[in-house]
Short mmCIF file of C-alpha atoms and ligand atoms in Angstrom, two decimals:
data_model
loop_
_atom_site.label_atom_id
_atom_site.label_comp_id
_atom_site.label_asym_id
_atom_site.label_seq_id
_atom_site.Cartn_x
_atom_site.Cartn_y
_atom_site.Cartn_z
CA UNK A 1 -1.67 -13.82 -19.00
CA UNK A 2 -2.93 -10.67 -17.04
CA UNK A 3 -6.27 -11.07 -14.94
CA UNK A 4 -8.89 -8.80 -16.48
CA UNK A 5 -9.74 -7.34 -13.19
CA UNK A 6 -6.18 -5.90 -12.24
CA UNK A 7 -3.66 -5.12 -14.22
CA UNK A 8 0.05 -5.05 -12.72
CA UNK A 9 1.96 -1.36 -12.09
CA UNK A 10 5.29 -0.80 -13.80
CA UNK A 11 5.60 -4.18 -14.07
CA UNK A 12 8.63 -4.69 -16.62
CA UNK A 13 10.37 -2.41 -14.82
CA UNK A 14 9.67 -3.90 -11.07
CA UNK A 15 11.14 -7.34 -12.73
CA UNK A 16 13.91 -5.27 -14.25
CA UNK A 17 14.56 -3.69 -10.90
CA UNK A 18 14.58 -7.26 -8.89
CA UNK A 19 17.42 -8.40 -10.66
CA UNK A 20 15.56 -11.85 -10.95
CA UNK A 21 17.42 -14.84 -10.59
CA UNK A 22 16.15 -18.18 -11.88
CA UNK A 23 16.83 -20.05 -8.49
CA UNK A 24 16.57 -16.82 -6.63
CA UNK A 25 14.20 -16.31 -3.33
CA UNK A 26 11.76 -13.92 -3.48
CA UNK A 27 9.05 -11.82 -1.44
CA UNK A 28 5.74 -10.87 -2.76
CA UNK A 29 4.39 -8.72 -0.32
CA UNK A 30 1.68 -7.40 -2.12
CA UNK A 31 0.17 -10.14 -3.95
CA UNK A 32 -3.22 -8.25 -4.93
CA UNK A 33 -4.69 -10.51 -7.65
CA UNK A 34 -0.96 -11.91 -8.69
CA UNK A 35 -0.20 -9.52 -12.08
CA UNK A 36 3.27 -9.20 -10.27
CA UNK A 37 3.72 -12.56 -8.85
CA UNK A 38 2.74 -14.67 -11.83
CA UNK A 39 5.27 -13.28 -14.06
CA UNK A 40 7.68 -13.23 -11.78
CA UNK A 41 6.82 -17.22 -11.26
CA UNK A 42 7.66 -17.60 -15.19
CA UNK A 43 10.88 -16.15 -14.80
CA UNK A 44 12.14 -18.39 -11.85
CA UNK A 45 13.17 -21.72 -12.49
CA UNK A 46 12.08 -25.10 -10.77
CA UNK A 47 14.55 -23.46 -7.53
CA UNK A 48 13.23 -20.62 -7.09
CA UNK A 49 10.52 -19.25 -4.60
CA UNK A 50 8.41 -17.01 -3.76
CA UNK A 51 6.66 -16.19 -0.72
CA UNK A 52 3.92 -13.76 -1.66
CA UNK A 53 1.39 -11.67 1.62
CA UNK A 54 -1.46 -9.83 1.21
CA UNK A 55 -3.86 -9.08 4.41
CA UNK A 56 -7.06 -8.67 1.90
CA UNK A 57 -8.63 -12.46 2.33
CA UNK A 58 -10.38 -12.16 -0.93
CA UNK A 59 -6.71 -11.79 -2.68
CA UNK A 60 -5.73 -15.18 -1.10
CA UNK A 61 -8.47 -16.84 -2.36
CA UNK A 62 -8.06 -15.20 -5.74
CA UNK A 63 -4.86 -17.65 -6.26
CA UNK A 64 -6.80 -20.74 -6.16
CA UNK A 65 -8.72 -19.17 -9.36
CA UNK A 66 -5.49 -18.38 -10.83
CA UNK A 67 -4.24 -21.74 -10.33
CA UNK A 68 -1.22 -20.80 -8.57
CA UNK A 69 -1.90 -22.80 -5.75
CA UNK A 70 -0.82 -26.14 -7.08
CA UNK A 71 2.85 -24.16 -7.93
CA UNK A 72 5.09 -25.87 -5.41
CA UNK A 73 7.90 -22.72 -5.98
CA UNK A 74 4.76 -20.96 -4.49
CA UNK A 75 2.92 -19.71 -0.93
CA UNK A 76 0.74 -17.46 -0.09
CA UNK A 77 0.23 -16.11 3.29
CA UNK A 78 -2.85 -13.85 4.78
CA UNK A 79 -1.04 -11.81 6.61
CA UNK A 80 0.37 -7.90 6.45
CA UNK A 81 3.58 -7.02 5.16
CA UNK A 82 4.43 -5.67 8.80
CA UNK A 83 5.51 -9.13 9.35
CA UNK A 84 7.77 -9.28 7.22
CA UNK A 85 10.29 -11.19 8.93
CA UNK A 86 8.56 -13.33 10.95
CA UNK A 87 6.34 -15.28 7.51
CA UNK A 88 10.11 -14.95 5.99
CA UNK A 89 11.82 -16.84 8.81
CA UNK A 90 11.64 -20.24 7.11
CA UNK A 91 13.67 -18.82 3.81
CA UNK A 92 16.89 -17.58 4.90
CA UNK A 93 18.01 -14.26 3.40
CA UNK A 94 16.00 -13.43 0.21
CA UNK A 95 16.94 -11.77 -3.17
CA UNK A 96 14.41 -9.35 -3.50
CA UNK A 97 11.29 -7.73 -1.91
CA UNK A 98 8.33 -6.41 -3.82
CA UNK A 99 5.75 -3.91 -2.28
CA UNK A 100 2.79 -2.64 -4.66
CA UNK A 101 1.31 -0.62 -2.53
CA UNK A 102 -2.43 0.41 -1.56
CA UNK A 103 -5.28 -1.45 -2.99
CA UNK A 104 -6.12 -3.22 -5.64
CA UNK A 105 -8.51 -2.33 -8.90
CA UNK A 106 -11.32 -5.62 -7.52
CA UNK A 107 -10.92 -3.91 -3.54
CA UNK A 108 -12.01 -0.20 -5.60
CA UNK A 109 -13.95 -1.94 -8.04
CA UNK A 110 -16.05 -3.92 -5.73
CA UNK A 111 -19.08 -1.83 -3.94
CA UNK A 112 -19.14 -4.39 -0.75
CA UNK A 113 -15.58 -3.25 0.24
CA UNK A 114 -16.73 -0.04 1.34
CA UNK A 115 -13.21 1.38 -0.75
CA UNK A 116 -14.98 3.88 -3.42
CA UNK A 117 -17.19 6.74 -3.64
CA UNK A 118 -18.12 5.81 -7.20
CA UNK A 119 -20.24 2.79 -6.04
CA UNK A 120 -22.70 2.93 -2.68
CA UNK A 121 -22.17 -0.02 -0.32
CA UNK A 122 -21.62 -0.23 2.69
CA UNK A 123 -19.33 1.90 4.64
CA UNK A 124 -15.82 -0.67 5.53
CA UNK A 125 -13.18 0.16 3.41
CA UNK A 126 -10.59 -2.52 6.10
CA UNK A 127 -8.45 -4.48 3.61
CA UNK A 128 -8.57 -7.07 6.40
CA UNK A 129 -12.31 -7.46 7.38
CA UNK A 130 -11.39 -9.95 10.23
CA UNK A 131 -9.68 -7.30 12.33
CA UNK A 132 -10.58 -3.54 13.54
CA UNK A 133 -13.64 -1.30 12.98
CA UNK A 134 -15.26 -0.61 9.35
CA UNK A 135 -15.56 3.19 8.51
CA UNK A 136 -19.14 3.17 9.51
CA UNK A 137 -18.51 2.01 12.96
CA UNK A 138 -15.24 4.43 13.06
CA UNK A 139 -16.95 7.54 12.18
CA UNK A 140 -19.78 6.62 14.89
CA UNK A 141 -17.49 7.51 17.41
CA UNK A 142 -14.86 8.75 16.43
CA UNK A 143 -14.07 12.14 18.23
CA UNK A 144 -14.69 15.58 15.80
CA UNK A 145 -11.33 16.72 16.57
CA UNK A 146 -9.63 13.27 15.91
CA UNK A 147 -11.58 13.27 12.60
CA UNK A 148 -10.43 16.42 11.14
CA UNK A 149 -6.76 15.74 12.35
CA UNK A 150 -6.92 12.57 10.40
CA UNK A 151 -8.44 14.32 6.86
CA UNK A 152 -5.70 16.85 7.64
CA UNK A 153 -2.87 14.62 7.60
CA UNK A 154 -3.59 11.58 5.65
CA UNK A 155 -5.57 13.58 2.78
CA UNK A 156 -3.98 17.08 2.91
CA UNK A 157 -7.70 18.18 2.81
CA UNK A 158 -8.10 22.15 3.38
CA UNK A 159 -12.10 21.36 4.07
CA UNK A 160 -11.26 18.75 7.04
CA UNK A 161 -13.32 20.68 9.80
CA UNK A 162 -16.32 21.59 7.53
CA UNK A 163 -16.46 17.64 6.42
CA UNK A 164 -15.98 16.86 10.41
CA UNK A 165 -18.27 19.19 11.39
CA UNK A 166 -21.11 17.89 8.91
CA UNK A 167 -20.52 14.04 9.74
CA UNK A 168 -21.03 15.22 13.42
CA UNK A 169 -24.06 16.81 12.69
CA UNK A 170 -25.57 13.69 10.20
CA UNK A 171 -24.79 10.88 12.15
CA UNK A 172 -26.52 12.94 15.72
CA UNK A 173 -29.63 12.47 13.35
CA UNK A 174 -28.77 8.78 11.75
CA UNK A 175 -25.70 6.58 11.29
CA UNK A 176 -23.75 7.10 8.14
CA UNK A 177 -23.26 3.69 6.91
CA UNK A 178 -22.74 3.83 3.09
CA UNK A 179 -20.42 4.97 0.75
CA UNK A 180 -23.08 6.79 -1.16
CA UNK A 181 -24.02 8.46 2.00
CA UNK A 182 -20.80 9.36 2.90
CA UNK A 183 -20.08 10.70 -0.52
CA UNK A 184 -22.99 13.12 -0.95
CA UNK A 185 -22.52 14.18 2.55
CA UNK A 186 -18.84 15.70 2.14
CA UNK A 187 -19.76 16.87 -1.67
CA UNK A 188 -22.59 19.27 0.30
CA UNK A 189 -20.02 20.46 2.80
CA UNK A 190 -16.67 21.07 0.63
CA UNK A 191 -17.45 25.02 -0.95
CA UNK A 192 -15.05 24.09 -4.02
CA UNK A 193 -13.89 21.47 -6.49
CA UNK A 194 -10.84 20.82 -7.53
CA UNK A 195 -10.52 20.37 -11.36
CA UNK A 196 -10.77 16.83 -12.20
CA UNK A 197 -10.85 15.07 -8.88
CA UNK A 198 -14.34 14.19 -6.88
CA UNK A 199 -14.61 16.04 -3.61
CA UNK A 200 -14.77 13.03 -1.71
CA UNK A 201 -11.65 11.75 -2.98
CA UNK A 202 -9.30 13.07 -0.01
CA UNK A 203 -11.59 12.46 2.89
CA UNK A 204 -12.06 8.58 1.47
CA UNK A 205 -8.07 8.23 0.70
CA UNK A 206 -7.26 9.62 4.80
CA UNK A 207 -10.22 7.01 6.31
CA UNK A 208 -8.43 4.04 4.65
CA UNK A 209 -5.05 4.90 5.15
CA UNK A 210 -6.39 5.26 8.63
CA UNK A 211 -8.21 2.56 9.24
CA UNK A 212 -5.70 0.58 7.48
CA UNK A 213 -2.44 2.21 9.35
CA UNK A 214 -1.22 2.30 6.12
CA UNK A 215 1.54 4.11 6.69
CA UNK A 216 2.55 2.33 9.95
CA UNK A 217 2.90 -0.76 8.65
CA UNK A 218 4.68 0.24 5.71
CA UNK A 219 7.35 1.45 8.08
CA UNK A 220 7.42 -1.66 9.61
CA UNK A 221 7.80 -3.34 6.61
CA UNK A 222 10.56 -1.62 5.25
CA UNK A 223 12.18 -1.26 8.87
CA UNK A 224 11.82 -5.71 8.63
CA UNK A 225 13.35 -5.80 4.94
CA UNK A 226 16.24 -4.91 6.28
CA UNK A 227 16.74 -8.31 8.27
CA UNK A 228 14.55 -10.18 5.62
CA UNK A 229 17.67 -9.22 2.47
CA UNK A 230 20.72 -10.58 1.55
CA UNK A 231 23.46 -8.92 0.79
CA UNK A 232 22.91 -7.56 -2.81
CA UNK A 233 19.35 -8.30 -2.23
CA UNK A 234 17.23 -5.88 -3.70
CA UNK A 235 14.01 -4.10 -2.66
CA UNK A 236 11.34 -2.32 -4.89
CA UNK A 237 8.76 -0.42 -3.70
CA UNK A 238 6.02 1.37 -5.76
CA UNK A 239 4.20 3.90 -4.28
CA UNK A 240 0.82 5.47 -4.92
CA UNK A 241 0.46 8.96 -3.36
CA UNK A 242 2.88 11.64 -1.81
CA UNK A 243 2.63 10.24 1.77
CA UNK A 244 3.59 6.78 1.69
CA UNK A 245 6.36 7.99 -1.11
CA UNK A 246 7.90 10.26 0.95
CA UNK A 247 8.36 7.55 3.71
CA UNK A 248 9.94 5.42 0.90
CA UNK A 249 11.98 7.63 -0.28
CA UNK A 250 13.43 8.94 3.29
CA UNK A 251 13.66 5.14 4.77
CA UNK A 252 16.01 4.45 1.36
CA UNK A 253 17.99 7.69 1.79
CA UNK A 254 18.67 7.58 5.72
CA UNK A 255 19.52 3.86 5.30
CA UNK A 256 22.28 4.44 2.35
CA UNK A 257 23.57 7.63 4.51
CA UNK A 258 23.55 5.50 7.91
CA UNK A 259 20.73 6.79 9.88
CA UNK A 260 21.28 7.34 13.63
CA UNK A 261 19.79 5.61 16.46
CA UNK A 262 18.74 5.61 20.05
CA UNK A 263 19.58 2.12 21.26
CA UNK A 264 21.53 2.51 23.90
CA UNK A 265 22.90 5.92 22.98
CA UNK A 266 22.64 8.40 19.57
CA UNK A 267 25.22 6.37 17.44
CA UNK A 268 25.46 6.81 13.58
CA UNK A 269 24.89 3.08 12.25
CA UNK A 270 26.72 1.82 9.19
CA UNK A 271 24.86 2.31 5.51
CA UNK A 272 22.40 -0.84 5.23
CA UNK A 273 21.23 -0.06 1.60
CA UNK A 274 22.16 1.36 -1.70
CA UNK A 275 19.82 3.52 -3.58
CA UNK A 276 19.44 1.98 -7.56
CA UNK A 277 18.77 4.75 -10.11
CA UNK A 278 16.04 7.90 -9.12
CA UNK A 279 12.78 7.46 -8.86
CA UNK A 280 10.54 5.23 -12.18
CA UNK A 281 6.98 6.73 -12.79
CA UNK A 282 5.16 4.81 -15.92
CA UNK A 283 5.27 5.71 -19.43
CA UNK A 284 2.39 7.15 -21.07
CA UNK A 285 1.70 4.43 -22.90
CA UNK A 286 1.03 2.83 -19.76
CA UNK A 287 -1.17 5.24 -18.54
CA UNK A 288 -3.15 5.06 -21.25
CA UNK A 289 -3.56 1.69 -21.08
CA UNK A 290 -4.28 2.05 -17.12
CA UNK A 291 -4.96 4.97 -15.63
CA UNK A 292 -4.87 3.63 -12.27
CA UNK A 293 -1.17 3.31 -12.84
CA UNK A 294 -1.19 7.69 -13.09
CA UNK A 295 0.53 7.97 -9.87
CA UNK A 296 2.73 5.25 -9.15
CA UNK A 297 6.47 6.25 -8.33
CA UNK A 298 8.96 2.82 -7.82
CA UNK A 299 11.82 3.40 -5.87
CA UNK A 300 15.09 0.40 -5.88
CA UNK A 301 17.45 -0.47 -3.41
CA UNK A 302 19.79 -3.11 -2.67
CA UNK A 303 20.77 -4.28 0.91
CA UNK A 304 24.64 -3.93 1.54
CA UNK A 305 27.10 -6.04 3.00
CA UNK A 306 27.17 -3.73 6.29
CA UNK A 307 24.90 -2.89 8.53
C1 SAM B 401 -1.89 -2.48 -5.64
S1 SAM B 401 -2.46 -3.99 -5.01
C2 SAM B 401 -1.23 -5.14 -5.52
C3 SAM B 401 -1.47 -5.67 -6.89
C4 SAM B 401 -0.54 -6.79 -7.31
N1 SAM B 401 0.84 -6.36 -7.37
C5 SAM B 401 -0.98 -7.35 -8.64
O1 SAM B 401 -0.28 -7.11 -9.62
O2 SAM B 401 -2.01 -8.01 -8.69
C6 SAM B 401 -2.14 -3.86 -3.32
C7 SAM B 401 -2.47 -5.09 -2.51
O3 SAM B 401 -1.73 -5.00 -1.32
C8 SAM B 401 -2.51 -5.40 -0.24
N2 SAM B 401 -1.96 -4.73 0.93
C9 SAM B 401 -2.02 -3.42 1.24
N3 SAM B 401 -1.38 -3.20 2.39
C10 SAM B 401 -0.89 -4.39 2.81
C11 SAM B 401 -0.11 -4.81 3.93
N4 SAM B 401 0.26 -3.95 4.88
N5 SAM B 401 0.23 -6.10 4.00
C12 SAM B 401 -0.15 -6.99 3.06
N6 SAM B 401 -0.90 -6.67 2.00
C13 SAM B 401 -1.26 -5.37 1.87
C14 SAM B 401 -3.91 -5.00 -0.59
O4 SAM B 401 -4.84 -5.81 0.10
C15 SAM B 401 -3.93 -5.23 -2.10
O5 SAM B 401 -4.40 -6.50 -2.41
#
């Protein structure tokens, strides 16, 4: 059964791509509102496991409404994927590691989470709410410079110092603490559209990957899987956007090339993974069906013996 509020990415193929195992271990690390987890639960036998993460609080208390809680195969941790290894420690080596990442259809769909310029609420956009500053309280200090920087690099947005320049200018006159606000705000200051997309979209996309150091802790994660794998183990990845793909995509190749490192001296390290097959964008029947799926790109590898 699929939850009506979020329906699971490439899923068929992520299961595919895991190589499942009925008595198999297995790493969630994305858990969202379980689309990916709960079918990968009905394929594992009364042995198998799986661990799932997520740092949003409201997706760990979404299991208890799924009724996954009383699965003893299953646990579910609040806590980022960045550590990895140390929520994996009690497992051993696992078979396979899932990441499905950015957020979730109820984090977008959900005007209190601060996550969309479709729906005004308040200004947070943190997947975790217990740590760091919300957007609002960001962008009320956050230096001009440091602002456009960030819509430069996280949203590739050409407008970043007209947008910087015009929150500067708002909040000197009153604190910009809604979406709504926030929205109309950049639409005034951006001179052209882009065919199709809102103009906000790039300037909210860089404040959460931000706010969220998306991209740091996916290179933590990844950097962790490493440990966290068996031998033959295999981790799947689906990405949302060009920037966290590309770091997927380099991370797989330098590892199955042996990357070099610093520690104690440049040294070229042995191969640690084996890239599966290219990269696995959906169908358009599953586009279709979910439009949020649009962009996803799933990369595969499996941890080698080395390394
Ligand atoms: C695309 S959704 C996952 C959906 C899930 N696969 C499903 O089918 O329901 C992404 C989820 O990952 C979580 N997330 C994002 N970054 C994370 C991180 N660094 N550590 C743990 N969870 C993270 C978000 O809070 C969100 O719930």
């Amino acid at each position: 059964m699929e939850s009506p509020d979020h329906l699971p990415v490439l899923l068929e193929e992520a299961l595919d791509a895991l190589c499942l195992r009925a008595d198999g271990v297995y790493v969630d690390g994305t858990f969202g509102r379980g689309g990916h987890s709960r079918a990968l639960l009905q394929r594992l036998g009364a042995k198998g496991r799986l661990l799932a993460l997520d740092k949003d609080r409201d997706a760990v208390v979404s299991a208890e409404a799924l009724a996954l809680s009383g699965d003893a195969r299953f646990s579910l941790v609040h806590s980022s994927f960045a550590r990895l290894a140390e929520q994996a420690e009690g497992l051993g080596r696992v078979d396979g590691i899932l990441l499905d990442l950015g957020v979730s259809s109820p984090q977008l769909d959900t005007a209190e989470r601060g996550f969309s310029f479709m729906r005004d609420g308040p200004l947070d956009m943190r997947m975790n709410v217990d740590a760091g500053l919300s957007a609002a309280q960001w962008l009320a200090q956050v230096a001009e410079k440091e602002l456009v920087e960030v819509l430069r690099v996280y949203g590739e947005e050409r407008f970043a110092r007209r947008i910087a320049a015009a929150v500067v200018l708002q909040r000197a006159g009153q604190p910009i603490t809604s979406t709504g606000q926030l929205a109309k705000l950049i639409e005034q200051a951006v001179p052209s559209r882009e065919p199709g997309k809102h103009p906000a979209t790039r300037s909210f996309q860089a404040i959460r990957i931000f706010l969220n150091d998306e991209l740091g802790e996916l290179q933590q994660g990844l950097q962790q899987s490493l440990a966290v794998l068996k031998p033959g183990g295999r981790l799947v990845v689906i990405a949302f956007h060009s920037l966290e793909d590309r770091i997927v995509k380099r991370f797989m190749r330098d590892q199955e090339r042996g990357h070099d490192v610093h520690a104690p001296q440049w040294v070229t390290a042995a191969p640690t993974l084996r890239r599966i097959g290219k990269a696995v964008r959906p169908g358009e029947a599953e586009v279709a069906r979910n439009p949020r799926a649009r962009s996803a790109v799933m990369r595969v590898a499996e941890r080698l013996v080395s390394g």
